[in-house]
PDB file of C-alpha atoms in Angstrom:
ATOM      1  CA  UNK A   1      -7.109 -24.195   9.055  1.00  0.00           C
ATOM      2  CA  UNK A   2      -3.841 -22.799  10.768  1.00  0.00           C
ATOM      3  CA  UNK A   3      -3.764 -21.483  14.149  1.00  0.00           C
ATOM      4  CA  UNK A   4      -3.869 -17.529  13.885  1.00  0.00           C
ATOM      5  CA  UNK A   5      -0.245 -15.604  13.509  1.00  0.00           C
ATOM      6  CA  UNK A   6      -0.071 -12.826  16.154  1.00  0.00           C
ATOM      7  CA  UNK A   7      -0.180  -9.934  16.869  1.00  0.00           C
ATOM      8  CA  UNK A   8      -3.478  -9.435  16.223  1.00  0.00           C
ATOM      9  CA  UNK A   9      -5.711  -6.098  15.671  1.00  0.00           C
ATOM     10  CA  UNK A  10      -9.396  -5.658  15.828  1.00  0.00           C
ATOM     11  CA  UNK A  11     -11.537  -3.130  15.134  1.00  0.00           C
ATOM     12  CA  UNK A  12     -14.868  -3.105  17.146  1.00  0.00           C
ATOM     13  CA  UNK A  13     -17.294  -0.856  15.007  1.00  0.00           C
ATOM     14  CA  UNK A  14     -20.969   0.575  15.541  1.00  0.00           C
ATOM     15  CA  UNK A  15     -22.854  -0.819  12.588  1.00  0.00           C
ATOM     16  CA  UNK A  16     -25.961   1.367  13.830  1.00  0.00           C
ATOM     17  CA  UNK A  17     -23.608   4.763  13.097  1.00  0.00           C
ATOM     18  CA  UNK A  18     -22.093   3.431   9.938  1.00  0.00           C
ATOM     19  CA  UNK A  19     -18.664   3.529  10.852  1.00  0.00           C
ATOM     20  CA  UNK A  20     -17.757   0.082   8.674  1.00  0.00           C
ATOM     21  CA  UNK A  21     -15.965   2.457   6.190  1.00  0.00           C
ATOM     22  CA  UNK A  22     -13.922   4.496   8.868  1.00  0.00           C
ATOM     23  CA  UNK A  23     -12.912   0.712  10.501  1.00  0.00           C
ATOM     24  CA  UNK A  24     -11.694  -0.607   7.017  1.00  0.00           C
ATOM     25  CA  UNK A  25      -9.997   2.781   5.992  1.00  0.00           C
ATOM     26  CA  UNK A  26      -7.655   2.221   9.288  1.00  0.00           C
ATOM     27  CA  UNK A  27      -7.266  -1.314   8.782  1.00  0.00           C
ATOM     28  CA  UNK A  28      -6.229  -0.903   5.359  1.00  0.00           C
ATOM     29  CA  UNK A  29      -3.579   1.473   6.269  1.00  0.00           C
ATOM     30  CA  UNK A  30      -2.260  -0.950   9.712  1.00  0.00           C
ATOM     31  CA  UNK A  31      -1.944  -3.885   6.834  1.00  0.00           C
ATOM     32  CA  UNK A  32      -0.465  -1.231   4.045  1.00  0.00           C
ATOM     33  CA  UNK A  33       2.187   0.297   6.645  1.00  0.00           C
ATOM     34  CA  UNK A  34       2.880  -3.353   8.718  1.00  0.00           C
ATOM     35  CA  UNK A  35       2.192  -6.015   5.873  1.00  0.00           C
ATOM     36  CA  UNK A  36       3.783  -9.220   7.603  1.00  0.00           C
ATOM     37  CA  UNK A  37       4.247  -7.632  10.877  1.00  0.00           C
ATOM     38  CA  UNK A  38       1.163  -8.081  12.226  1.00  0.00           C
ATOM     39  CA  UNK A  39      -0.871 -11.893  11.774  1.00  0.00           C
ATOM     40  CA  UNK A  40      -4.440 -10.114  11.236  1.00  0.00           C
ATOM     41  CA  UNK A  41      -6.712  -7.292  11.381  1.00  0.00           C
ATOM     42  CA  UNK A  42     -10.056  -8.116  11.955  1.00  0.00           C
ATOM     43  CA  UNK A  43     -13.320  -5.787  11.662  1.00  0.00           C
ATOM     44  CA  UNK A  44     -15.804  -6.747  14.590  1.00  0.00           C
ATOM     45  CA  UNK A  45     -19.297  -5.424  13.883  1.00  0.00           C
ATOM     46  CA  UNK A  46     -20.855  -4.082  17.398  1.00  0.00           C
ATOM     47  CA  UNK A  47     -24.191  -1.659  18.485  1.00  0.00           C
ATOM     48  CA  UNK A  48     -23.863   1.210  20.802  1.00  0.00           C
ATOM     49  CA  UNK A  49     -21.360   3.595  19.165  1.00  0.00           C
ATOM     50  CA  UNK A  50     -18.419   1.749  19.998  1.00  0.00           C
ATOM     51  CA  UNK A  51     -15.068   2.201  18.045  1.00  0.00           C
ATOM     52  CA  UNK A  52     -12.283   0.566  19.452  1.00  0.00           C
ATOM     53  CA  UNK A  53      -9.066  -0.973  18.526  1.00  0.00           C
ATOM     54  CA  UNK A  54      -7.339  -3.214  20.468  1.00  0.00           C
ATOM     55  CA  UNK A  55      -3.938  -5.515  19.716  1.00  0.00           C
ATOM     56  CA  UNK A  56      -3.584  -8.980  21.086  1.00  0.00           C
ATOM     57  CA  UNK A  57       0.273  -9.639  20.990  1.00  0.00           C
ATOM     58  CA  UNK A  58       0.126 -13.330  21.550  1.00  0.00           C
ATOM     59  CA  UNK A  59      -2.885 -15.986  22.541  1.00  0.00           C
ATOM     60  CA  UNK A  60      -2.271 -16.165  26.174  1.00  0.00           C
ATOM     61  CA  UNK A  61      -2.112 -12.515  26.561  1.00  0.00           C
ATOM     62  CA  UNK A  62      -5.305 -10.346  26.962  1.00  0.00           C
ATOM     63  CA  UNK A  63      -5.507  -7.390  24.036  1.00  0.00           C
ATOM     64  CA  UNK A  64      -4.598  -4.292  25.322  1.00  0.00           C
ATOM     65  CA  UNK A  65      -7.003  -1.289  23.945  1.00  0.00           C
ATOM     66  CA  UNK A  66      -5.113   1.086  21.656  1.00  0.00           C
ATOM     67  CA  UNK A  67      -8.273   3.305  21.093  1.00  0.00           C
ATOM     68  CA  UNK A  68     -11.587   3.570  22.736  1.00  0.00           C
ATOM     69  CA  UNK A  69     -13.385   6.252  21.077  1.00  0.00           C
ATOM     70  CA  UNK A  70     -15.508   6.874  24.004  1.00  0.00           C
ATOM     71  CA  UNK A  71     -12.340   7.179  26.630  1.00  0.00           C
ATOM     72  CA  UNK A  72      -9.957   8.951  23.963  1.00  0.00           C
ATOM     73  CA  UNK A  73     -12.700  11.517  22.342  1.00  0.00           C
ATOM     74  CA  UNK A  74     -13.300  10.733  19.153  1.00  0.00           C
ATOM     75  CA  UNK A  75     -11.238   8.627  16.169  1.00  0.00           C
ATOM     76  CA  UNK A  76      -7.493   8.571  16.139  1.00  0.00           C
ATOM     77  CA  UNK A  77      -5.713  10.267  13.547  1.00  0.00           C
ATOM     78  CA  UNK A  78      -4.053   7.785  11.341  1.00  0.00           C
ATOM     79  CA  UNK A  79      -0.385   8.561  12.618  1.00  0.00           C
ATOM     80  CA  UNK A  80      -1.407   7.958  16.023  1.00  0.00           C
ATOM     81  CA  UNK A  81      -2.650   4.837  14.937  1.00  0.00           C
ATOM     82  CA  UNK A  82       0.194   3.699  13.138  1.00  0.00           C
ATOM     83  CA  UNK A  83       2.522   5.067  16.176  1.00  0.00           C
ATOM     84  CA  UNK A  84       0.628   2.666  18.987  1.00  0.00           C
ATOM     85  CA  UNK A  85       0.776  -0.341  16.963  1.00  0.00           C
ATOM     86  CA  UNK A  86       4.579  -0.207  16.374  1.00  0.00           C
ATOM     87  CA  UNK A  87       5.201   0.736  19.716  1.00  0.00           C
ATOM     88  CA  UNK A  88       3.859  -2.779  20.576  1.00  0.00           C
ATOM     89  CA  UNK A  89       4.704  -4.860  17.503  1.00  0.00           C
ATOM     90  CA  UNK A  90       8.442  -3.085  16.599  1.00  0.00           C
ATOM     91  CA  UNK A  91       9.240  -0.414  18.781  1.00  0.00           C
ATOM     92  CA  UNK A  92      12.313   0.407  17.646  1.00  0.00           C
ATOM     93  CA  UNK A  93      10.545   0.646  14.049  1.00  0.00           C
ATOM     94  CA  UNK A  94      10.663   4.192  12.390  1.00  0.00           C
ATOM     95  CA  UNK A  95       7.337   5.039  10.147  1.00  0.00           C
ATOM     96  CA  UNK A  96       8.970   7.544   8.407  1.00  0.00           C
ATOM     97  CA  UNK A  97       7.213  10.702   7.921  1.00  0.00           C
ATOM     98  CA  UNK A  98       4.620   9.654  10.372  1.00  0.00           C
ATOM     99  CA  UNK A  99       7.256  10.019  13.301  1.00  0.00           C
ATOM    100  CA  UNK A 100       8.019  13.455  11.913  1.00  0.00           C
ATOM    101  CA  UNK A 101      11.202  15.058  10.383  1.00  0.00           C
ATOM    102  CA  UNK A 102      14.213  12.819  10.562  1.00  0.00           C
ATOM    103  CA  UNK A 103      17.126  13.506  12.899  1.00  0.00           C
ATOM    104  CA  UNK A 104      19.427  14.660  10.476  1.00  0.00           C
ATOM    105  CA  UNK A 105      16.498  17.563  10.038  1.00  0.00           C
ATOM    106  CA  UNK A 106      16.610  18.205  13.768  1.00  0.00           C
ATOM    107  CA  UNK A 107      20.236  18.438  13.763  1.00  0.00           C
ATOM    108  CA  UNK A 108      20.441  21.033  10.815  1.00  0.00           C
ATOM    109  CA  UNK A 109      22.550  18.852   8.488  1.00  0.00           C
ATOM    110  CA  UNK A 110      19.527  19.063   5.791  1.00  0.00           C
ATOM    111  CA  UNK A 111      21.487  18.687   2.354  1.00  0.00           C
ATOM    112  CA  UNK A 112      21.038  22.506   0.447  1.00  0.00           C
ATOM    113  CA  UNK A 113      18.211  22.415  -1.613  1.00  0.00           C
ATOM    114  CA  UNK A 114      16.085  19.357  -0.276  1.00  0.00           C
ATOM    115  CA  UNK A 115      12.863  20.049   0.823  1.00  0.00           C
ATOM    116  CA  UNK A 116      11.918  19.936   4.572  1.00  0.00           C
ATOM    117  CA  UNK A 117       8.577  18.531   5.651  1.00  0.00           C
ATOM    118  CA  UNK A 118       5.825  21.281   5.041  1.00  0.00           C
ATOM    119  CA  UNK A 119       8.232  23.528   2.349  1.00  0.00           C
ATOM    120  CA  UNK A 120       6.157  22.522  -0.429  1.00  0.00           C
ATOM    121  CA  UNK A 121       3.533  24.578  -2.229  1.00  0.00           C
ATOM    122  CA  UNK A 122       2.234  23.815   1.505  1.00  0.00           C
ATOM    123  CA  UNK A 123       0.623  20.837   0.048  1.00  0.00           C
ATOM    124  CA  UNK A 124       0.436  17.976   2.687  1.00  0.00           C
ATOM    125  CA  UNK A 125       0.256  15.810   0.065  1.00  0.00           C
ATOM    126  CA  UNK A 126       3.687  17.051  -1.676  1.00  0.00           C
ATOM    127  CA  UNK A 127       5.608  17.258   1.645  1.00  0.00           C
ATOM    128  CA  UNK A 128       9.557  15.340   1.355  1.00  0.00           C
ATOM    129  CA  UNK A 129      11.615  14.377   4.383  1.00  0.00           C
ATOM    130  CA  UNK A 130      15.417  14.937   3.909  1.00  0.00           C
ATOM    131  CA  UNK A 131      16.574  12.365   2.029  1.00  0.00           C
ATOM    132  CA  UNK A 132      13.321  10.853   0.457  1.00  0.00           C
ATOM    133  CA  UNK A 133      12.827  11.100  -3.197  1.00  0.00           C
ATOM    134  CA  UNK A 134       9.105  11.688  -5.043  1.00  0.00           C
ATOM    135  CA  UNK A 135       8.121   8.922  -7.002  1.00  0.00           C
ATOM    136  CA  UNK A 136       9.583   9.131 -10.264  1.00  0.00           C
ATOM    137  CA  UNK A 137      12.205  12.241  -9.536  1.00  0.00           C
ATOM    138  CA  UNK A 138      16.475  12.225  -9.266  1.00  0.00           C
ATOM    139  CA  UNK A 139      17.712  13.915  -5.952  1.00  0.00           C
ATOM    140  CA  UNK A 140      17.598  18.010  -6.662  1.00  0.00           C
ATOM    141  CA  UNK A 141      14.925  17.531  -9.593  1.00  0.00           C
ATOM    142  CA  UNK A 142      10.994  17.780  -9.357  1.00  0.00           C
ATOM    143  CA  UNK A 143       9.108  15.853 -11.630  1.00  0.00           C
ATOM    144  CA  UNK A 144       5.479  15.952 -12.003  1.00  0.00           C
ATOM    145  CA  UNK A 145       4.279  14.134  -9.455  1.00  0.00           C
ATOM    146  CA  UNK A 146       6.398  16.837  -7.352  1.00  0.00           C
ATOM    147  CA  UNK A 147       5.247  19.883  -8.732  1.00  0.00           C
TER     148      UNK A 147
END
């Protein structure tokens, strides 16, 4: 077996509340948005309402906590999430539309036409950054998975 690849993210979880699906969801999307950025995301099965997500950057370091759920009030939204990670795997690593709208947005040079973040059918699940193209559309068109 090979010595683990770091950095490395773990998920502490209450079994006793349930919360294995809310732990997978997030490390589903960590490995979806970082792929071979990070060496592993691990699940770690506690008691006592604990939720917390920590990153180990390399083996002689001690993992800093991302999220305690009991300091920080709750669960992290995903973007949050996603935002500490790269801050300590890539910071100078853009997530897209999880940073927000993109500078060009910010400056006002937004192409005529192109949706801004939030100007369609306000559907979060619809919403285009300058620049980004639906799935299956040309720039300026809406196909159906736009509409």
């Amino acid at each position: 077996m090979s010595a683990n690849i770091y950095p490395r993210v773990t998920i502490a979880f209450c079994t006793q509340c349930k919360w294995l699906l809310r732990a997978a969801y997030f490390a589903q999307e960590l490995l979806s948005t970082f792929s071979t950025s990070l060496g592993e995301v691990s699940l770690q099965p506690s008691t006592g309402g604990t939720f917390v997500v920590t990153i180990q950057n390399d083996k002689d370091s001690e993992p800093k906590v991302l999220w305690d759920r009991k300091e920080d009030g709750g669960f992290p939204e995903t973007k949050v999430l996603k935002q500490k990670v790269r801050d300590v795997v890539d910071p100078g690593r853009g997530l897209g539309h999880v940073d927000g709208k993109k500078e060009a947005v910010k400056a006002g040079e937004a192409e005529e036409g192109t949706p801004l973040a939030g100007e369609m059918d306000g559907k979060k699940e619809n919403v285009l950054l300058v620049g980004e193209k639906g799935p299956a559309c040309e720039p300026g068109e809406k196909c159906e998975d736009c509409q």
